[in-house]
CSV table of N, CA and C in Angstrom, one decimal:
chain,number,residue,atom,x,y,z
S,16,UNK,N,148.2,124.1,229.5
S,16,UNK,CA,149.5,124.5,230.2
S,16,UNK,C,150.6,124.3,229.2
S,17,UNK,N,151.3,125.1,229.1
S,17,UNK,CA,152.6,125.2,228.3
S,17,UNK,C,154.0,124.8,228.9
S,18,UNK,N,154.4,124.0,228.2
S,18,UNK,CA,156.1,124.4,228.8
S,18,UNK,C,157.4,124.5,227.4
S,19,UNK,N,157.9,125.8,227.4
S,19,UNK,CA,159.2,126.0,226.7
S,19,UNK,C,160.1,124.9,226.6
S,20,UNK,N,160.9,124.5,225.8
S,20,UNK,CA,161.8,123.4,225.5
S,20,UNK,C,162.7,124.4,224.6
S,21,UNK,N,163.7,125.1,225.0
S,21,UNK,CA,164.7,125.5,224.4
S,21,UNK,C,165.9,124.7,224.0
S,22,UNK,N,166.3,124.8,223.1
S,22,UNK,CA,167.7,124.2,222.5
S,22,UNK,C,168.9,125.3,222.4
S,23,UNK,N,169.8,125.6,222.7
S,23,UNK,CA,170.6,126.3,222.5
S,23,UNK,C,171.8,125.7,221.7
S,24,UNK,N,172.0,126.0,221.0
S,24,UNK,CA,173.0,125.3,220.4
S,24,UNK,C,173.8,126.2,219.3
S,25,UNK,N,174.7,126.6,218.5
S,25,UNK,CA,175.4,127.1,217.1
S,25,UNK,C,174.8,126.0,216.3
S,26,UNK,N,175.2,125.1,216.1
S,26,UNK,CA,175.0,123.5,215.1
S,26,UNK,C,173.9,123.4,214.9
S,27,UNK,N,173.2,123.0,216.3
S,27,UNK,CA,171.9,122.6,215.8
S,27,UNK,C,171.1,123.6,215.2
S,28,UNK,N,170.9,125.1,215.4
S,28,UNK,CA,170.4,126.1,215.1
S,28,UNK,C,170.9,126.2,213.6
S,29,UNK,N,171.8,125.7,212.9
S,29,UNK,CA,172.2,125.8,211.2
S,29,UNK,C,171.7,124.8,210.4
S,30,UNK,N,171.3,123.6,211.7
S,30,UNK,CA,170.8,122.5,211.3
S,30,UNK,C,171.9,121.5,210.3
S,31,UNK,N,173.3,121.7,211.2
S,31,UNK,CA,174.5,121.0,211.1
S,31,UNK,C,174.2,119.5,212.0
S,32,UNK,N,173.3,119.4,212.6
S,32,UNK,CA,172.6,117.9,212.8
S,32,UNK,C,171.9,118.1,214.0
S,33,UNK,N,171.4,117.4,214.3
S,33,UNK,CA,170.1,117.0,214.6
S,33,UNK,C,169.8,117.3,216.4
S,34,UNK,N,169.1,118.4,216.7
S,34,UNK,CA,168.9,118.3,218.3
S,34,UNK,C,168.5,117.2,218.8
S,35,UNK,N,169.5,116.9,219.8
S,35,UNK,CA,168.9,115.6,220.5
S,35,UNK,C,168.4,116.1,222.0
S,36,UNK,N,168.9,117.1,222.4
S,36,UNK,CA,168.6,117.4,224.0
S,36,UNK,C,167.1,118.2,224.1
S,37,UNK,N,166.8,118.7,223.3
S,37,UNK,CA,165.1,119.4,223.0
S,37,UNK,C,164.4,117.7,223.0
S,38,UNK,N,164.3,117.2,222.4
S,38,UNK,CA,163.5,115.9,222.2
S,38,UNK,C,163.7,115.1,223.8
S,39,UNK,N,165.1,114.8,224.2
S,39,UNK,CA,164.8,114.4,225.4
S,39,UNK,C,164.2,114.5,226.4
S,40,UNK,N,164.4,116.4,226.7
S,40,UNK,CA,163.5,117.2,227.2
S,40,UNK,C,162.2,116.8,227.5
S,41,UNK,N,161.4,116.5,225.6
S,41,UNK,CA,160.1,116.4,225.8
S,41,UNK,C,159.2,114.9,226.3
S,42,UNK,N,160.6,113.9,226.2
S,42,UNK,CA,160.3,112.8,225.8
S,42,UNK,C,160.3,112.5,227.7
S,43,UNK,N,161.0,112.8,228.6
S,43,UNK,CA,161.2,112.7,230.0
S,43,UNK,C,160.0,113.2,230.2
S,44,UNK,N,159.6,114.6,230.4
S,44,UNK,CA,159.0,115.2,230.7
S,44,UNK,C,157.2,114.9,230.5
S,45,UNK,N,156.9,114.0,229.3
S,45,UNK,CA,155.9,113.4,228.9
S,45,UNK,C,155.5,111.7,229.6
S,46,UNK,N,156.9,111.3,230.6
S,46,UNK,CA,157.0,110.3,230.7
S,46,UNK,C,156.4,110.7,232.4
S,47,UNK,N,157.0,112.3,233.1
S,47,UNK,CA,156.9,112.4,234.2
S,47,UNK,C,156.1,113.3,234.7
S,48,UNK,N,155.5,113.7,233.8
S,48,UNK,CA,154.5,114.7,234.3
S,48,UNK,C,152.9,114.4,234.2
S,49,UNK,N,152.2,113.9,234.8
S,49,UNK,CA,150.8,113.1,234.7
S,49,UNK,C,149.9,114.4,234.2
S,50,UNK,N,150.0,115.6,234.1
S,50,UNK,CA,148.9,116.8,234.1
S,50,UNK,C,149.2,116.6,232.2
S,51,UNK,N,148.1,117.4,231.9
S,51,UNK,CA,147.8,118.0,230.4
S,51,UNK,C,148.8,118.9,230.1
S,52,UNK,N,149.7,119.1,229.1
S,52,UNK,CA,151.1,120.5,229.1
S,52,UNK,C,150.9,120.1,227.8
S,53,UNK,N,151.4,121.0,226.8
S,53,UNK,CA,152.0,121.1,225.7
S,53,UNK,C,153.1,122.1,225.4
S,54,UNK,N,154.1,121.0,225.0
S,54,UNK,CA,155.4,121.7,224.7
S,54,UNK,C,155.7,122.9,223.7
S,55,UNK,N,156.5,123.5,223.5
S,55,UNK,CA,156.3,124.9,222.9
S,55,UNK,C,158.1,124.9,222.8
S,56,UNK,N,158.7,123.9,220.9
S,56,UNK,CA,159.8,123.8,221.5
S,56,UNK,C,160.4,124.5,220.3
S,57,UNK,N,162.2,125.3,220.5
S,57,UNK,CA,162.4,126.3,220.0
S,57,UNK,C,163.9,125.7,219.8
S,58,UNK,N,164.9,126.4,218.9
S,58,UNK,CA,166.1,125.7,218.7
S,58,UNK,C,166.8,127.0,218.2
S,59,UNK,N,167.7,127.7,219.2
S,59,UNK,CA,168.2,129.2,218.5
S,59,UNK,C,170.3,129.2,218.6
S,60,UNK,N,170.7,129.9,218.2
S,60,UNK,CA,172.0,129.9,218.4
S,60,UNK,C,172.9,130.6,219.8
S,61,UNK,N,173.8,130.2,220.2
S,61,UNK,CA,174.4,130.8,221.3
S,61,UNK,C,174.5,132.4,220.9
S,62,UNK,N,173.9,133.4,220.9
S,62,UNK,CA,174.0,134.7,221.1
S,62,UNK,C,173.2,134.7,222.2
S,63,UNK,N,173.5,135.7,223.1
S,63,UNK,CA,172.9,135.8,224.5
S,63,UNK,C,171.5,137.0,224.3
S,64,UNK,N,172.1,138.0,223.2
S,64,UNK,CA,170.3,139.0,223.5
S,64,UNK,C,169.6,137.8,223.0
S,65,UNK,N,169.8,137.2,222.4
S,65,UNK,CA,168.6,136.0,221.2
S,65,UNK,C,167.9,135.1,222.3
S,66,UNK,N,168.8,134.4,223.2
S,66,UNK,CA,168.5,133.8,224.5
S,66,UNK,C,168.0,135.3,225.4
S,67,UNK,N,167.7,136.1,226.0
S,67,UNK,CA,167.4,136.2,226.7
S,67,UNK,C,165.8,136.9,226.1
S,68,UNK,N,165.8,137.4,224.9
S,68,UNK,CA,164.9,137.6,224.0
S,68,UNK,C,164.0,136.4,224.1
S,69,UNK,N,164.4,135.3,224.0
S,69,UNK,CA,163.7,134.0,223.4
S,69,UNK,C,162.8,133.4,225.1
S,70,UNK,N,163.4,133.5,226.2
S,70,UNK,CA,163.3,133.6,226.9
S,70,UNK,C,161.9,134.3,227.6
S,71,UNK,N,162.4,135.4,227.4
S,71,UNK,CA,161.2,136.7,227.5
S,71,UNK,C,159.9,136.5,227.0
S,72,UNK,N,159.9,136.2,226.0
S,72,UNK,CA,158.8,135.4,224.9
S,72,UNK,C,158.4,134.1,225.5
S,73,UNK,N,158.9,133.3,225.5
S,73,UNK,CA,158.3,132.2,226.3
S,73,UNK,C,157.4,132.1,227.4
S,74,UNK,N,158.3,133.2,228.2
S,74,UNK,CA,157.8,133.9,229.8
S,74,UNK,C,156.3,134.3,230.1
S,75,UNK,N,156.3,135.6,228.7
S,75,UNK,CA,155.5,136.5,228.6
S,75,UNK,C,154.7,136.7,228.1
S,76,UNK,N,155.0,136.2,226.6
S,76,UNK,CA,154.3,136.2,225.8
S,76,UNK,C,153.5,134.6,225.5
S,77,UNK,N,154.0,133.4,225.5
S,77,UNK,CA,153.6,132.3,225.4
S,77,UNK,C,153.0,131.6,226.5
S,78,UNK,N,153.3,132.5,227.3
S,78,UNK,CA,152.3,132.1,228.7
S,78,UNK,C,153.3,130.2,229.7
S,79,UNK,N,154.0,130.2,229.0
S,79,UNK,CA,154.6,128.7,229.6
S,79,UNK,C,155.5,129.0,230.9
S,80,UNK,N,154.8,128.1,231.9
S,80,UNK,CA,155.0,128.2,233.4
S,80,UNK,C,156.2,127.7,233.8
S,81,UNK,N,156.5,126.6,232.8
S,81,UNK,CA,158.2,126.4,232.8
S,81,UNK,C,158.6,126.2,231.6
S,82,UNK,N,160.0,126.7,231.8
S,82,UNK,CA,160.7,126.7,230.4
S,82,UNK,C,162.0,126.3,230.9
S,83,UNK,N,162.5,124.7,230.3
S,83,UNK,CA,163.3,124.2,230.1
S,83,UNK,C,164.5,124.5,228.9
S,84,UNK,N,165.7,124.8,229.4
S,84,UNK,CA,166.6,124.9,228.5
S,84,UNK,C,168.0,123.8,228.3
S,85,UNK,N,168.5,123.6,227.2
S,85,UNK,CA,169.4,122.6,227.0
S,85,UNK,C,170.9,123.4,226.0
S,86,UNK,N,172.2,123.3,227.1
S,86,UNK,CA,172.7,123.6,225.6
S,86,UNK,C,173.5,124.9,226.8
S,87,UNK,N,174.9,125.6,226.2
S,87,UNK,CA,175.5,126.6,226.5
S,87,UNK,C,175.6,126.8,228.0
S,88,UNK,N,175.5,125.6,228.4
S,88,UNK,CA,176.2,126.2,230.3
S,88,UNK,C,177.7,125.6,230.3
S,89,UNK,N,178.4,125.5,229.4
S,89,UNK,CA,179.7,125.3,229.9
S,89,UNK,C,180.5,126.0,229.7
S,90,UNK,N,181.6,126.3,229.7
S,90,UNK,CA,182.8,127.0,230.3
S,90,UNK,C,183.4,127.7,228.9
S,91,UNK,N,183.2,127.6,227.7
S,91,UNK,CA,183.1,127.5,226.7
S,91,UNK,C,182.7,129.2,226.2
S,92,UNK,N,183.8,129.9,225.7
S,92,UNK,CA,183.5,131.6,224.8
S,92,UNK,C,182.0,131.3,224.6
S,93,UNK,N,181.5,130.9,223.9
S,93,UNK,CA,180.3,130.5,223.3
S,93,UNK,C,178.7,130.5,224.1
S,94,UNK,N,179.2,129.6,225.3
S,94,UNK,CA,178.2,129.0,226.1
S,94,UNK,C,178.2,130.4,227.4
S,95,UNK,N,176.8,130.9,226.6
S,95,UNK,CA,176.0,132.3,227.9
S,95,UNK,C,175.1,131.8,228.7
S,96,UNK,N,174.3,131.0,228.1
S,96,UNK,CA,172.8,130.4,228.7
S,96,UNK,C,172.8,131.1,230.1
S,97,UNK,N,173.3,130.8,231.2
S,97,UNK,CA,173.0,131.2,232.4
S,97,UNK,C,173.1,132.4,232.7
S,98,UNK,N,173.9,133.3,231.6
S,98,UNK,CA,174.3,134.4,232.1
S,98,UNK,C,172.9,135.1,231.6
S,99,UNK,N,172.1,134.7,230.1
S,99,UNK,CA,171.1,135.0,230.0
S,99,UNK,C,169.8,135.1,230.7
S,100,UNK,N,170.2,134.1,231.3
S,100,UNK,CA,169.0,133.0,232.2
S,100,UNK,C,168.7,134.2,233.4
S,101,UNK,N,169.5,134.3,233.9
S,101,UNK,CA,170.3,135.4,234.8
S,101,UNK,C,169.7,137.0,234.7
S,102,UNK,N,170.0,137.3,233.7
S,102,UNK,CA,169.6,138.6,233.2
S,102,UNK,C,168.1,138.7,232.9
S,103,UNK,N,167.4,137.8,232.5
S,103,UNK,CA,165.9,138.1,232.6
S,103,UNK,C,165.1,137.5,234.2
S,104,UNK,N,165.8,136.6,235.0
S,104,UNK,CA,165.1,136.3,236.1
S,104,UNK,C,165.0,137.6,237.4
S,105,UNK,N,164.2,137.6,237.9
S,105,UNK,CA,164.1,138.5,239.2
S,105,UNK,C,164.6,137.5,240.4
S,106,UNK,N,164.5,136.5,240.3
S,106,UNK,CA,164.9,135.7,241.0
S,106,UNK,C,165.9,134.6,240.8
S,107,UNK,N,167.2,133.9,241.3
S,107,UNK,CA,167.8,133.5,241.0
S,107,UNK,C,167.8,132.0,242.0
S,108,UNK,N,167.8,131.2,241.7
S,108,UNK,CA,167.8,130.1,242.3
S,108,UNK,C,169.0,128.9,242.3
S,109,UNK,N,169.8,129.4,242.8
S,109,UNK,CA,171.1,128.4,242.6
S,109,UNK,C,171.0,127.3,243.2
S,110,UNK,N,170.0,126.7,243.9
S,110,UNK,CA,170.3,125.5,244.6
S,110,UNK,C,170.1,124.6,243.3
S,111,UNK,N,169.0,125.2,242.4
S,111,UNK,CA,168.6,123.9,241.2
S,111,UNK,C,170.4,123.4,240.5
S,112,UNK,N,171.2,124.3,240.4
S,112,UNK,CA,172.4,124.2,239.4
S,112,UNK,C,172.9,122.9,240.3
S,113,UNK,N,173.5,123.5,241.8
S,113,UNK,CA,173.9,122.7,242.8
S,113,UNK,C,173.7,121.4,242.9
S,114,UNK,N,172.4,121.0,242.8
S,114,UNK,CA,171.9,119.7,242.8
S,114,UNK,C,172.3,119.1,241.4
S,115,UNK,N,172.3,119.3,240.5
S,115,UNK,CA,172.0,118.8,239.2
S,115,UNK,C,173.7,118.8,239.5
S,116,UNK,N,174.5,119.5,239.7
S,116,UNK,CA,176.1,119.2,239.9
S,116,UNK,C,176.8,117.8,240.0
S,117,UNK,N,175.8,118.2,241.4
S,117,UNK,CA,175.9,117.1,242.6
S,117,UNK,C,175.7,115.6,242.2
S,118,UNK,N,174.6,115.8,241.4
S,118,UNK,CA,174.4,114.3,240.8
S,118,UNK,C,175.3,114.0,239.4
S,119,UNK,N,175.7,115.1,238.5
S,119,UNK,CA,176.0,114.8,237.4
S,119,UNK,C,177.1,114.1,238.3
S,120,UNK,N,178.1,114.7,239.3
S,120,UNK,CA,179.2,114.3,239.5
S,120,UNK,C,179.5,113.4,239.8
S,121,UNK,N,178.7,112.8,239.6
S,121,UNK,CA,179.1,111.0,240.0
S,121,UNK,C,179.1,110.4,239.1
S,122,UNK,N,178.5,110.8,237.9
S,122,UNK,CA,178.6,109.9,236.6
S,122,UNK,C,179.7,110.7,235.8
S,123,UNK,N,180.3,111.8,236.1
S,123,UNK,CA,181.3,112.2,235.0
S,123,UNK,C,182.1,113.3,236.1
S,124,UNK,N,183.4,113.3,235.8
S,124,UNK,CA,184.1,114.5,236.8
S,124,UNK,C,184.3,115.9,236.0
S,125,UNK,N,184.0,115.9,234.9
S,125,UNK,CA,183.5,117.4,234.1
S,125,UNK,C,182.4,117.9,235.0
S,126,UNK,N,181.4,117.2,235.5
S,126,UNK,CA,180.0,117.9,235.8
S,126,UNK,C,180.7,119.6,236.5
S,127,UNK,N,181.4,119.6,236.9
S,127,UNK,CA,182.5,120.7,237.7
S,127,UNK,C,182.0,122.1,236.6
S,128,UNK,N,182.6,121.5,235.3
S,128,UNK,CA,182.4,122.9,234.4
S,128,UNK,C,181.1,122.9,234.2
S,129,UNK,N,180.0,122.3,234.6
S,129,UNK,CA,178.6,123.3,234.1
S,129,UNK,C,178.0,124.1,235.0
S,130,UNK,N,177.5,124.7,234.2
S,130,UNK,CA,177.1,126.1,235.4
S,130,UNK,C,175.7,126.4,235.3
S,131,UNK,N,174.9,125.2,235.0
S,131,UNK,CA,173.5,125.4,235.0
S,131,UNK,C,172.8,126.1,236.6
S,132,UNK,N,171.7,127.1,236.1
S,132,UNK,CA,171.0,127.6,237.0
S,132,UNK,C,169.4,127.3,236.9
S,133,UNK,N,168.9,128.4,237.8
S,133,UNK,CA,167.2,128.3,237.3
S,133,UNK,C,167.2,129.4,237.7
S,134,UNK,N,166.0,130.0,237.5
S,134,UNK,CA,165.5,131.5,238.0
S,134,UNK,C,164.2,131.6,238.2
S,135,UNK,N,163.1,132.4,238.2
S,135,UNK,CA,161.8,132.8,238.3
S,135,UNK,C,161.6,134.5,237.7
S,136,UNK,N,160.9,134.2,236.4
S,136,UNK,CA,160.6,135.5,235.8
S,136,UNK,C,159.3,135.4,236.0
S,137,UNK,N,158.5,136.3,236.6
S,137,UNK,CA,157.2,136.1,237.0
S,137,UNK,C,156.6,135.4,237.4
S,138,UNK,N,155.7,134.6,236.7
S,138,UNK,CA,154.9,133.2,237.1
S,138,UNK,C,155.6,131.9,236.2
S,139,UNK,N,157.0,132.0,235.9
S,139,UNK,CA,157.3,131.2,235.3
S,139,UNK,C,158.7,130.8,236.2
S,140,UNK,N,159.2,129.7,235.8
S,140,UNK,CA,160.4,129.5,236.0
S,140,UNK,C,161.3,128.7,234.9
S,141,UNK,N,162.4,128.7,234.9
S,141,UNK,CA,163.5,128.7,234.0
S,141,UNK,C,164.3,127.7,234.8
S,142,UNK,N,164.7,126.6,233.9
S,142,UNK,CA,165.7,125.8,234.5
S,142,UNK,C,166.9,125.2,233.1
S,143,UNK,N,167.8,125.9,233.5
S,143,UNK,CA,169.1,125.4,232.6
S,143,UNK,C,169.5,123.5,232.6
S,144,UNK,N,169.4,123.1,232.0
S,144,UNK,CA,170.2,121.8,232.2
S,144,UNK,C,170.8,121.5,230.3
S,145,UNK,N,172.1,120.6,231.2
S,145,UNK,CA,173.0,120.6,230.5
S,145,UNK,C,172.3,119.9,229.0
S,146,UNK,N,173.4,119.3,227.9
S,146,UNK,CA,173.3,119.5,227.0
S,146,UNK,C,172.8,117.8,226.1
S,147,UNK,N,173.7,116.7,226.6
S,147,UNK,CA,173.5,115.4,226.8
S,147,UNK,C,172.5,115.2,227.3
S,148,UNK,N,171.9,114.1,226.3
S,148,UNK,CA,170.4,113.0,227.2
S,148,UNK,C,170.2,112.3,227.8
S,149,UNK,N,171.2,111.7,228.1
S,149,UNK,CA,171.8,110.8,229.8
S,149,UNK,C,171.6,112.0,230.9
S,150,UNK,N,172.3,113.2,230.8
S,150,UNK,CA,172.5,114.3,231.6
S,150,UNK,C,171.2,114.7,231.8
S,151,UNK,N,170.7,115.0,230.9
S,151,UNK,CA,169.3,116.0,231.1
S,151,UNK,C,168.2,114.8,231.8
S,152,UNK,N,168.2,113.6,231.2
S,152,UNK,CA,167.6,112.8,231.9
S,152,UNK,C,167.6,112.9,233.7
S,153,UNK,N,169.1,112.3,234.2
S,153,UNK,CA,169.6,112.3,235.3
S,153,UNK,C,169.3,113.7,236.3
S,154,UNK,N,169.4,114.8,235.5
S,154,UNK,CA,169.6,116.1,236.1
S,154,UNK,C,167.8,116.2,236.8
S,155,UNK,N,167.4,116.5,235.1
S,155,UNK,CA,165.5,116.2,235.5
S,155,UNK,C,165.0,115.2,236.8
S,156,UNK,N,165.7,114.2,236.9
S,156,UNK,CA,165.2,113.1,237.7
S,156,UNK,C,165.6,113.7,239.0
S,157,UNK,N,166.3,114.6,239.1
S,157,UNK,CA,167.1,115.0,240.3
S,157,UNK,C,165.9,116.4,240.9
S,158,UNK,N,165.7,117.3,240.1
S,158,UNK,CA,165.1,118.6,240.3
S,158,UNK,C,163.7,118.6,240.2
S,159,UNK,N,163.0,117.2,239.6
S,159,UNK,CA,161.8,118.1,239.5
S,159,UNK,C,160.8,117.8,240.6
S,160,UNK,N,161.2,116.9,241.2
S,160,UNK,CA,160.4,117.1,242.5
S,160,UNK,C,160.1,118.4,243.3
S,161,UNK,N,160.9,118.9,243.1
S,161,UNK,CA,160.9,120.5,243.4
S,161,UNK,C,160.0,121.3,242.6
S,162,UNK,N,160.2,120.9,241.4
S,162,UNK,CA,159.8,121.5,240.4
S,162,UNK,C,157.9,122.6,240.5
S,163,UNK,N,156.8,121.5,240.9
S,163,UNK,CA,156.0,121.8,240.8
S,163,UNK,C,155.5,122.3,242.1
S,164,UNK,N,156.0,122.5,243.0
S,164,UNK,CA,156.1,123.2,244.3
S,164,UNK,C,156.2,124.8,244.1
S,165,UNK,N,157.8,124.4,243.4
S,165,UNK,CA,158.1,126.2,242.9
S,165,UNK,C,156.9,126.4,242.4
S,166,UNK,N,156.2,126.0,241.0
S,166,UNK,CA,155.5,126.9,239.8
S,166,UNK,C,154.2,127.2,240.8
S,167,UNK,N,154.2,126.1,241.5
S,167,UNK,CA,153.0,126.7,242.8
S,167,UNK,C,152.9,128.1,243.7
S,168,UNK,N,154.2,128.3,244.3
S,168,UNK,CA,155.1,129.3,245.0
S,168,UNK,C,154.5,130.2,244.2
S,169,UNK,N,155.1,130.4,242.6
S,169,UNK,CA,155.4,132.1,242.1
S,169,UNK,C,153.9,132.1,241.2
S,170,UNK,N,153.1,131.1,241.2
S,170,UNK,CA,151.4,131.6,240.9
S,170,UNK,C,151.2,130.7,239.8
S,171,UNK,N,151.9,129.8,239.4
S,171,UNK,CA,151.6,129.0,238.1
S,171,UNK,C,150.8,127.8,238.0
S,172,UNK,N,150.5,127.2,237.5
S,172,UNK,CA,149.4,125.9,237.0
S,172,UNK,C,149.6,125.2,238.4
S,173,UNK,N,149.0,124.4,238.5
S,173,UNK,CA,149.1,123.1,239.3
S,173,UNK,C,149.4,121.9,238.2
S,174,UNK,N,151.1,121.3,238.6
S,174,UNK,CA,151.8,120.3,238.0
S,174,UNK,C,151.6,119.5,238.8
S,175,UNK,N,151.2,117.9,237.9
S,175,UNK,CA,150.9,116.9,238.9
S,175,UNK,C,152.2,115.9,238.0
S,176,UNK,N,153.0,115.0,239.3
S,176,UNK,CA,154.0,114.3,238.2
S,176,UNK,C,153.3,112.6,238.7
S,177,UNK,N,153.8,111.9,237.3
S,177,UNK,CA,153.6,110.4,237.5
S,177,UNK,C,154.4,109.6,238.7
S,178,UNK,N,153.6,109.3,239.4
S,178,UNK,CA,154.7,108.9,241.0
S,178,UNK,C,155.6,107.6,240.3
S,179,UNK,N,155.4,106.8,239.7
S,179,UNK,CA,156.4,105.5,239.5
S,179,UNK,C,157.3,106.3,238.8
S,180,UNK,N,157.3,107.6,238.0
S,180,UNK,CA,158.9,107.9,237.2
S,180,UNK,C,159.8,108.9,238.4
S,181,UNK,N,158.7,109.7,239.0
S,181,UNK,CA,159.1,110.7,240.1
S,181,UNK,C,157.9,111.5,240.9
S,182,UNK,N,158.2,111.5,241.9
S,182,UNK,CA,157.1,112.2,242.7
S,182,UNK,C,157.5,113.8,243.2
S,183,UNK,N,156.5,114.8,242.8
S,183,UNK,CA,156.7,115.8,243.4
S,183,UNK,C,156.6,115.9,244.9
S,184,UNK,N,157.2,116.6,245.2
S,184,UNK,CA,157.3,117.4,246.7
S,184,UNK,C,156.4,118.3,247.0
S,185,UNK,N,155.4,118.0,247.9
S,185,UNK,CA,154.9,119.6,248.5
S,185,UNK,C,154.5,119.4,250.3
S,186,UNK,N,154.9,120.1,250.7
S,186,UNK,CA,155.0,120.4,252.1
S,186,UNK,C,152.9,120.0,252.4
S,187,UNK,N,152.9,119.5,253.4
S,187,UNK,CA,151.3,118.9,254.3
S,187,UNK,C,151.2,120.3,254.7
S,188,UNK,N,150.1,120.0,254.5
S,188,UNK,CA,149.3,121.9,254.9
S,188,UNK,C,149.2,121.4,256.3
S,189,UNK,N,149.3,122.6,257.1
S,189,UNK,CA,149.7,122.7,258.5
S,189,UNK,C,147.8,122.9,259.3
């Protein structure tokens, strides 16, 4: 099982220093996800065909059922991420942005300008979160209980998460 770890960044993509939100990514996500996955992780510059290219490829071609992104959802000329995110999903899922808001905004009153989304391209899904490793932490801790439900929904792996860091959600079969 694969999962995308995208970095979006200008800087880090020139290698003007050091991605810290890709590593967080993997470092959470190894902490809370009990199944076998290997990360699949990429670090490109804010241009939007590149992202939604990079995206596609993840989707499609690399077979990863989710693909995490970090980096370009704020308010910022620069920052497309979502609009990319956007443009390659058939499906758009705004409640994931909502929640991740909802929580940032209690630890900072910026959370307002980010505009993280998620979507579903195929058998995959896509989830934006912000750029900070406090954030991405906090945000992840908020969404992924959901998380493995969705990849269930649109036909992907069976994700099992470690219940002491977070427990997934799935509805008792009727």
């Amino acid at each position: 099982m694969r999962i995308g770890i995208l970095t979006i960044s200008d800087r880090a993509s020139r290698g003007e220093y050091a991605d810290k939100g890709g590593p967080a990514i993997v470092e959470f996500l190894r902490e809370a996800l009990s199944c076998d996955w290997q990360p699949h992780a990429l670090i490109i510059p804010d241009e939007q065909d590149q992202i939604e290219a990079t995206l596609k490829a993840l989707c499609d071609d690399e077979g990863c059922c989710l693909v995490v992104t970090t980096g370009g959802t704020g308010p910022a000329k620069r920052d497309v991420t979502p609009e990319a995110t956007v443009a390659v999903c058939e499906k758009v899922l705004p409640g994931f942005g909502e929640l991740m808001r909802s929580v940032s905004l209690k630890s900072v009153p910026t959370a307002i300008l980010s505009r993280q989304t998620a979507g579903v391209r195929g058998s995959s899904l896509i989830v934006n979160l912000p750029g900070k490793p406090a954030a991405i932490r906090e945000c992840l801790l908020a969404v992924l209980p959901a998380i493995p439900y969705c990849v269930d929904l649109i036909g992907g792996p069976y994700l099992t998460t470690n219940d002491a860091v977070v427990k997934a959600f799935r509805p008792k079969a009727s």
